[in-house]
N, C-alpha and C. Protein backbone atom coordinates (compact mmCIF):
# COMPACT_ATOMS: atom_id res chain seq x y z
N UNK A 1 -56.93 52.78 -16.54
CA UNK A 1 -55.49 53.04 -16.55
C UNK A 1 -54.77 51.99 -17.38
N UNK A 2 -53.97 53.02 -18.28
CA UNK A 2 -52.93 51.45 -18.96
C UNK A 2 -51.22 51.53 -18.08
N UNK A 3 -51.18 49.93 -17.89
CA UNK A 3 -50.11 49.93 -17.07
C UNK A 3 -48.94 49.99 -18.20
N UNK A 4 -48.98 48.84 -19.32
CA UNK A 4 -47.65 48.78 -20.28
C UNK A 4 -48.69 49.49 -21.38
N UNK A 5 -48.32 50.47 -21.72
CA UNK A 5 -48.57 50.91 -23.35
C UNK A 5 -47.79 50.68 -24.74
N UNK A 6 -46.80 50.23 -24.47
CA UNK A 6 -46.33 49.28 -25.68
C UNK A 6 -46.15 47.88 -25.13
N UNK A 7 -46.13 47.24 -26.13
CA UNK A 7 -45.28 45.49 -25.83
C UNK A 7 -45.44 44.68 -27.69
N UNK A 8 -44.07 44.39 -27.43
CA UNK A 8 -43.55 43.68 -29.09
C UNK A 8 -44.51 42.20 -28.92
N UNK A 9 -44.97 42.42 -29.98
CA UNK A 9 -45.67 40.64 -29.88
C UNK A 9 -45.48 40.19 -31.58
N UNK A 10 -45.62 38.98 -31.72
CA UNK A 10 -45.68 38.26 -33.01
C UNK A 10 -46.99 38.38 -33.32
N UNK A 11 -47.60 38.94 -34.69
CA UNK A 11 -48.82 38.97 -35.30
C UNK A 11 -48.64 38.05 -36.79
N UNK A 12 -49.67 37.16 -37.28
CA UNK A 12 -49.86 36.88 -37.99
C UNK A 12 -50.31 37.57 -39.27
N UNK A 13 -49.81 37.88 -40.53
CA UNK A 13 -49.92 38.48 -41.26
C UNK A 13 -49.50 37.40 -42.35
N UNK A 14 -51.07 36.84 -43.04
CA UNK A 14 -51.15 35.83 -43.66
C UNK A 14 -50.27 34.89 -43.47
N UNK A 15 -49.25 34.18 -44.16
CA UNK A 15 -48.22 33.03 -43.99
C UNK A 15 -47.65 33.31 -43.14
N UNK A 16 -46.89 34.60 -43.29
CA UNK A 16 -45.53 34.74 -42.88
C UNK A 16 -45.74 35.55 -41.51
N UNK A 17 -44.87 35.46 -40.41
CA UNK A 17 -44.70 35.79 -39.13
C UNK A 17 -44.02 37.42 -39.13
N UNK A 18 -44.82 38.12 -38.85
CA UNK A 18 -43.89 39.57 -38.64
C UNK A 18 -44.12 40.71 -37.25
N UNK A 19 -43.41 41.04 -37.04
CA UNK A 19 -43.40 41.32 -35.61
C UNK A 19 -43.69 42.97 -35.93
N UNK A 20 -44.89 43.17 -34.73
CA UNK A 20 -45.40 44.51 -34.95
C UNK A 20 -45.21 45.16 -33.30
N UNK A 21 -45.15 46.51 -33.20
CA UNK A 21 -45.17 47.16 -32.18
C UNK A 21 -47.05 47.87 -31.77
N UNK A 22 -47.20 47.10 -30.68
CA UNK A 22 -48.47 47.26 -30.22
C UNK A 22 -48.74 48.22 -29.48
N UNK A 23 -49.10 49.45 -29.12
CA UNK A 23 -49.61 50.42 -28.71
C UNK A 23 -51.04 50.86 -28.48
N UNK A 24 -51.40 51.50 -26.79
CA UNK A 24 -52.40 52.16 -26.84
C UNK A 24 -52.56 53.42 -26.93
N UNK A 25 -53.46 53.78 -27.90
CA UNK A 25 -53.66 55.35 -28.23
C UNK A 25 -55.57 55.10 -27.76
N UNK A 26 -55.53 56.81 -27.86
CA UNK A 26 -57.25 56.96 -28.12
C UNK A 26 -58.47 55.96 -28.68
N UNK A 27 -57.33 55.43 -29.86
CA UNK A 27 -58.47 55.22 -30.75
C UNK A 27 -58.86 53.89 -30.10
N UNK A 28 -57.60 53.34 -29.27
CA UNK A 28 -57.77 51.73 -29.05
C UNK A 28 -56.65 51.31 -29.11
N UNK A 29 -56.18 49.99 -29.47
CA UNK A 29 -54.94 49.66 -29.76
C UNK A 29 -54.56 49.62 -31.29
N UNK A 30 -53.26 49.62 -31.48
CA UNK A 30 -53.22 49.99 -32.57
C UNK A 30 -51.75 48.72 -32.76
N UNK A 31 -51.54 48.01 -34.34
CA UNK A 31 -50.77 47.45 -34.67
C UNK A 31 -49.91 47.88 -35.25
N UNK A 32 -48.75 48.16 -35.20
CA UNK A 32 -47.73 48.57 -36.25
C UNK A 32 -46.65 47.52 -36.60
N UNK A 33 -46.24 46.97 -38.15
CA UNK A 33 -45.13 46.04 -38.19
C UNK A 33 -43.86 46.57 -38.82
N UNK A 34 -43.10 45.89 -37.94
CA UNK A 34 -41.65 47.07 -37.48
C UNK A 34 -40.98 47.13 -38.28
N UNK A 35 -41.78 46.40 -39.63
CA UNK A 35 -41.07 46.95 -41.07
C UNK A 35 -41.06 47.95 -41.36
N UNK A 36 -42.23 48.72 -40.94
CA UNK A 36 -42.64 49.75 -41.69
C UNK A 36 -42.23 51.44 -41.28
N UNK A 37 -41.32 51.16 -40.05
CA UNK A 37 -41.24 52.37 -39.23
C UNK A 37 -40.04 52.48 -39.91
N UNK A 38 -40.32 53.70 -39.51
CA UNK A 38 -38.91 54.44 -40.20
C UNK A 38 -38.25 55.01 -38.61
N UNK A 39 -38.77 56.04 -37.82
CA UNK A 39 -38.15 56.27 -36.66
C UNK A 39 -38.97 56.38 -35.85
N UNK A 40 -38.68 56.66 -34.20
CA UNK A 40 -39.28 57.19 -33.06
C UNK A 40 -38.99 58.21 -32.63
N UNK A 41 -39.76 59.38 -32.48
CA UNK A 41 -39.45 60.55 -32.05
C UNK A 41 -39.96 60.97 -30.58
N UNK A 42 -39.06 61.49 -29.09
CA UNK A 42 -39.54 61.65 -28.66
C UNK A 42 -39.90 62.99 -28.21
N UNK A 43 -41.16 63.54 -28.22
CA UNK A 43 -41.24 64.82 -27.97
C UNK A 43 -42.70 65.77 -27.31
N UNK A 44 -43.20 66.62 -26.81
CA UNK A 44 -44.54 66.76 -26.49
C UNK A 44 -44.84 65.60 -25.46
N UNK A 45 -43.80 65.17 -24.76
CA UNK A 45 -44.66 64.39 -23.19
C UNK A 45 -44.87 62.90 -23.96
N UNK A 46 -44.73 63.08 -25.57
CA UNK A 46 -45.05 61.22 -26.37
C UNK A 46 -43.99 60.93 -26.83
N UNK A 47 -44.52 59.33 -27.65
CA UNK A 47 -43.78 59.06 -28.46
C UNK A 47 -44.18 58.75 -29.61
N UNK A 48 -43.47 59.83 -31.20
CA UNK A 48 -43.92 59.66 -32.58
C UNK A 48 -43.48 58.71 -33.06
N UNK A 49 -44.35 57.58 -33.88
CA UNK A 49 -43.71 56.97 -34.67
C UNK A 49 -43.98 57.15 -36.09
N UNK A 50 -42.77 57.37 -36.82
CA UNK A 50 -42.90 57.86 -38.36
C UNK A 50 -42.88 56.41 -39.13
N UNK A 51 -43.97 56.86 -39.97
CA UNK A 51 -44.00 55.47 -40.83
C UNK A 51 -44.11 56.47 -42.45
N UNK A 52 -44.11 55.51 -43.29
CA UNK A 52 -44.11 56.77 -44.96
C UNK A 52 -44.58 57.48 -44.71
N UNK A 53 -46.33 57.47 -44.74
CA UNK A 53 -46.88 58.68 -45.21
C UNK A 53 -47.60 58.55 -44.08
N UNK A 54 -47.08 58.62 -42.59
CA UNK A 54 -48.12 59.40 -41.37
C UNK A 54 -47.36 58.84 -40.73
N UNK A 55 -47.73 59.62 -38.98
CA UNK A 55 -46.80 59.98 -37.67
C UNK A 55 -48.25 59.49 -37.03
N UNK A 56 -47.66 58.44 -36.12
CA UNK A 56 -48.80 57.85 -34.76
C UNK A 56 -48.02 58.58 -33.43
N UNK A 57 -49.29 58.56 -32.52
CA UNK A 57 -48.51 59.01 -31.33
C UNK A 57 -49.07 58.01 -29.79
N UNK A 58 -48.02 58.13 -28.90
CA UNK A 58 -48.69 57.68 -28.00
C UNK A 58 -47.83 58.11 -26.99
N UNK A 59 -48.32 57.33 -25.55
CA UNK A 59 -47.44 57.89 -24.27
C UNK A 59 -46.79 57.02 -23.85
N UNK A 60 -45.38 57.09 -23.43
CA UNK A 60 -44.42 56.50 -23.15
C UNK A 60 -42.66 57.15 -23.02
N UNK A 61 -41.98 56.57 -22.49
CA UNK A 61 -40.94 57.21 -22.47
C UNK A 61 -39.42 56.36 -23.42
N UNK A 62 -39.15 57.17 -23.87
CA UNK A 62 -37.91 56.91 -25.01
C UNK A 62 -37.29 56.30 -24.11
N UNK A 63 -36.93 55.99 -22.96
CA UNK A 63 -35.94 54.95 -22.40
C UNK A 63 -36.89 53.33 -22.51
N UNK A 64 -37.54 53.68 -21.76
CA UNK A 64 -38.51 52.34 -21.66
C UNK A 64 -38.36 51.42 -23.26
N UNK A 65 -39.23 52.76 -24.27
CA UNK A 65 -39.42 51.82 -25.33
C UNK A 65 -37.90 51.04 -25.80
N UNK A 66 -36.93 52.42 -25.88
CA UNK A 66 -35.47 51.73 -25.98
C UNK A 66 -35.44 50.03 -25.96
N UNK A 67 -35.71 49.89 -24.62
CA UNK A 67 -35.48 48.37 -24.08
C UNK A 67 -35.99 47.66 -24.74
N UNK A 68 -37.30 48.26 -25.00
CA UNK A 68 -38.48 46.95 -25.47
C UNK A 68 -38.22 46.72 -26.91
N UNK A 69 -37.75 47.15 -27.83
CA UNK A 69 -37.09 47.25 -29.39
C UNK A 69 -36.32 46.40 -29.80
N UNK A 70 -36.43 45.55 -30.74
CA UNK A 70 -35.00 44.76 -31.16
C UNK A 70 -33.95 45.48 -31.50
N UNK A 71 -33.26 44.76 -31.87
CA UNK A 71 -31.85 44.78 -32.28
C UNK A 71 -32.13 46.02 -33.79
N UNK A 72 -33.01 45.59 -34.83
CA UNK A 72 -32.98 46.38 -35.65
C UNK A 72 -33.11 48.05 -35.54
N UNK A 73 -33.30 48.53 -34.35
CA UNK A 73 -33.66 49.31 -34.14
C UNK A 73 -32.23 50.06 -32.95
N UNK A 74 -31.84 51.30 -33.39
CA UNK A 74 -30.81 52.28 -32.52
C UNK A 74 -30.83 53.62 -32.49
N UNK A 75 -30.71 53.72 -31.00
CA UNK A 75 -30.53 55.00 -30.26
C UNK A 75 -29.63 56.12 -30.89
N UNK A 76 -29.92 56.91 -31.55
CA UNK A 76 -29.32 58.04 -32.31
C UNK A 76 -29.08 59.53 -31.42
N UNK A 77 -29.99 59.84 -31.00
CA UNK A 77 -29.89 61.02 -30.16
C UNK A 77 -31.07 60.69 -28.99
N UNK A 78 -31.06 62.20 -28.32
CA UNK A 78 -31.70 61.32 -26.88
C UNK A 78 -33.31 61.56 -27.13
N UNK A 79 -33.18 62.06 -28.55
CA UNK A 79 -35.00 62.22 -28.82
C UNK A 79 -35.45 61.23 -29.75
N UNK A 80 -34.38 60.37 -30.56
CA UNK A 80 -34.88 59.49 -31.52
C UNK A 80 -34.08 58.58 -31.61
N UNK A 81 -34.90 57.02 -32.13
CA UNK A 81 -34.75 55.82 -32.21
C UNK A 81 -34.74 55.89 -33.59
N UNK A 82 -33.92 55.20 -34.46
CA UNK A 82 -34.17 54.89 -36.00
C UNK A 82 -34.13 53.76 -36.20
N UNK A 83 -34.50 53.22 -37.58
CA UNK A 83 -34.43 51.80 -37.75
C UNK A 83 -33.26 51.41 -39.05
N UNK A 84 -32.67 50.39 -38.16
CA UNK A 84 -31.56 50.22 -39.16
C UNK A 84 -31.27 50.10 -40.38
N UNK A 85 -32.77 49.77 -40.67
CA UNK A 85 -33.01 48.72 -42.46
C UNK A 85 -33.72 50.20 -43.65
N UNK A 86 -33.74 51.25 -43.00
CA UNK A 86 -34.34 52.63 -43.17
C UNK A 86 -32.88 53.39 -43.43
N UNK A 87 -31.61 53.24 -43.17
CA UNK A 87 -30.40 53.94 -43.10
C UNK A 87 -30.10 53.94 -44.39
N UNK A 88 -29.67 55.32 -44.93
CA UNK A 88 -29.89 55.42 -46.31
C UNK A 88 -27.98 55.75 -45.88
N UNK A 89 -27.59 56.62 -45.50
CA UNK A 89 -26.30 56.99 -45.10
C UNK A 89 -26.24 58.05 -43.86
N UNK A 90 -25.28 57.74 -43.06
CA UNK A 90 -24.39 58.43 -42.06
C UNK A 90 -23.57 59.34 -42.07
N UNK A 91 -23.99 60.58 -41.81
CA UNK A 91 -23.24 62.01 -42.33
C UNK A 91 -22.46 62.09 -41.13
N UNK A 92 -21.79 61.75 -40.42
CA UNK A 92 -21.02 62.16 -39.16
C UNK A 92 -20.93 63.30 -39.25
N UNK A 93 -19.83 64.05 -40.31
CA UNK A 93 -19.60 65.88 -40.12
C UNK A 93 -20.99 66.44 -40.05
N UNK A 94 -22.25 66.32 -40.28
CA UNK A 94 -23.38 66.96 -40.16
C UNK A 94 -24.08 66.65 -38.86
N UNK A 95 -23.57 65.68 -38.55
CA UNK A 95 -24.57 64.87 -37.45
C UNK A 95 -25.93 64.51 -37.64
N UNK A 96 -25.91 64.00 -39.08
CA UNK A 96 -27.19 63.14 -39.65
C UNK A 96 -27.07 62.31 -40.32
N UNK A 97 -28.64 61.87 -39.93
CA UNK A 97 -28.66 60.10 -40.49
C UNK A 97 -29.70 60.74 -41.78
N UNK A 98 -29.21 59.69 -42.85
CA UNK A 98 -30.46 60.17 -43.92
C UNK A 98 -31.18 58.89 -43.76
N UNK A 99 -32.48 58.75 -44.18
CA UNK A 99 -33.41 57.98 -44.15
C UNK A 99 -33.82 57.75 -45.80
N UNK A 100 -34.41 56.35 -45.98
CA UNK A 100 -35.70 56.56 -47.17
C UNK A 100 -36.34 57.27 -47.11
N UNK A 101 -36.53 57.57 -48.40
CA UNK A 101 -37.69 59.33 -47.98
C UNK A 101 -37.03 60.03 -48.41
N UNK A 102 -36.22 60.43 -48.09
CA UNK A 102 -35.34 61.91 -47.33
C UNK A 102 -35.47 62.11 -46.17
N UNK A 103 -35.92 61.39 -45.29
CA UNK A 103 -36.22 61.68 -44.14
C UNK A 103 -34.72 61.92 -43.57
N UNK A 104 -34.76 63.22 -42.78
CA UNK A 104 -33.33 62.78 -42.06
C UNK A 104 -33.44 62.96 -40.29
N UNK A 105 -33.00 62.66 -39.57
CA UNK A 105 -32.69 62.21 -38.48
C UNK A 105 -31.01 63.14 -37.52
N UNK A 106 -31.38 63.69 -36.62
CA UNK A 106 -30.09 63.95 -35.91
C UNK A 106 -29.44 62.97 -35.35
N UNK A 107 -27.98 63.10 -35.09
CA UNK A 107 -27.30 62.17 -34.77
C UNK A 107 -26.41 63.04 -33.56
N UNK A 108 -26.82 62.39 -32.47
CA UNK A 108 -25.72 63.27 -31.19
C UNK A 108 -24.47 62.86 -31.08
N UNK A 109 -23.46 63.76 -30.96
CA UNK A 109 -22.01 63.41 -30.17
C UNK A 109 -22.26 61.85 -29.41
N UNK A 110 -22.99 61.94 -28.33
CA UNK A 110 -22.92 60.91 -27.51
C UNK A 110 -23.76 59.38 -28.29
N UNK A 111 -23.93 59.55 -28.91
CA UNK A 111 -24.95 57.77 -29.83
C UNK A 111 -23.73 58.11 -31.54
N UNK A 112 -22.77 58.87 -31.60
CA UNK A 112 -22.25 58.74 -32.56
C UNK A 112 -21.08 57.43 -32.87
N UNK A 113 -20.26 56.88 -31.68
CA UNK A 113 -19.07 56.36 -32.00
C UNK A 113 -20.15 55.11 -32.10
N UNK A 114 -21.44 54.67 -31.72
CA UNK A 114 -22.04 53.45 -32.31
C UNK A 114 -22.13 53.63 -33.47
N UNK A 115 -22.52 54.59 -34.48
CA UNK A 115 -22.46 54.48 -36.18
C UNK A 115 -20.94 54.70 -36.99
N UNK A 116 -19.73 55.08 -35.95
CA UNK A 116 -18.68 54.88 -36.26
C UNK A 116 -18.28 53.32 -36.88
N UNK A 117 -18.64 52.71 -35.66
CA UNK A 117 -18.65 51.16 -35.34
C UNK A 117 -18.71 50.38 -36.94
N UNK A 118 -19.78 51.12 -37.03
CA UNK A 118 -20.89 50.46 -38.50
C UNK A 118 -20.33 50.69 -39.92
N UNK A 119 -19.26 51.74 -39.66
CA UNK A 119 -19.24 51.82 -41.07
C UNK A 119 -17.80 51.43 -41.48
């Protein structure tokens, strides 16, 4: 049984210090550095994390991880987390976030007056 399936830790990545999101999946544990995410999706009983070019999954609940996330990282709708440094622009009349990529992202009524805030 895994009791915490995520937890933020500092990994060494040659010189420089960068902070990755640690997860257990199938395969084992797995490292991700929280540069590289673009969002969290929650959906299917998991949670996706989109990075460029591939989607990891694991089990957990979108509130929990919420907590465990820095600052770079905000609650958009009640299925996804985005990352701030990934915000390409804020469509309010659409209720989307665009991403690098093209990736785009919904944005709910209720997580909207925080990207009001922002701009």
């Amino acid at each position: 049984q895994i009791t915490d399936l995520v937890e933020c830790f500092v990994g060494q990545t040659g010189e420089e210090k960068e902070e990755s999101l640690v997860f257990e999946a199938r395969e084992g544990k797995t490292y991700v550095p929280l540069s590289q995410i673009y969002y969290f999706e929650a959906r299917e009983k998991r949670i996706y994390v989109r990075l460029k070019k591939r989607e990891l999954a694991f089990y957990e609940t979108i509130e929990h991880l919420a907590e465990r996330l820095p600052e770079q990282f905000v609650r958009c709708h009640r299925s996804f987390i985005v990352s701030k440094k990934r915000i390409r622009k804020v469509m309010l009349s659409k209720n989307l976030i665009e991403l690098e990529q093209g990736m785009e992202v919904p944005l709910s009524r209720s997580y909207k007056s925080a990207f009001k805030e922002q701009k």
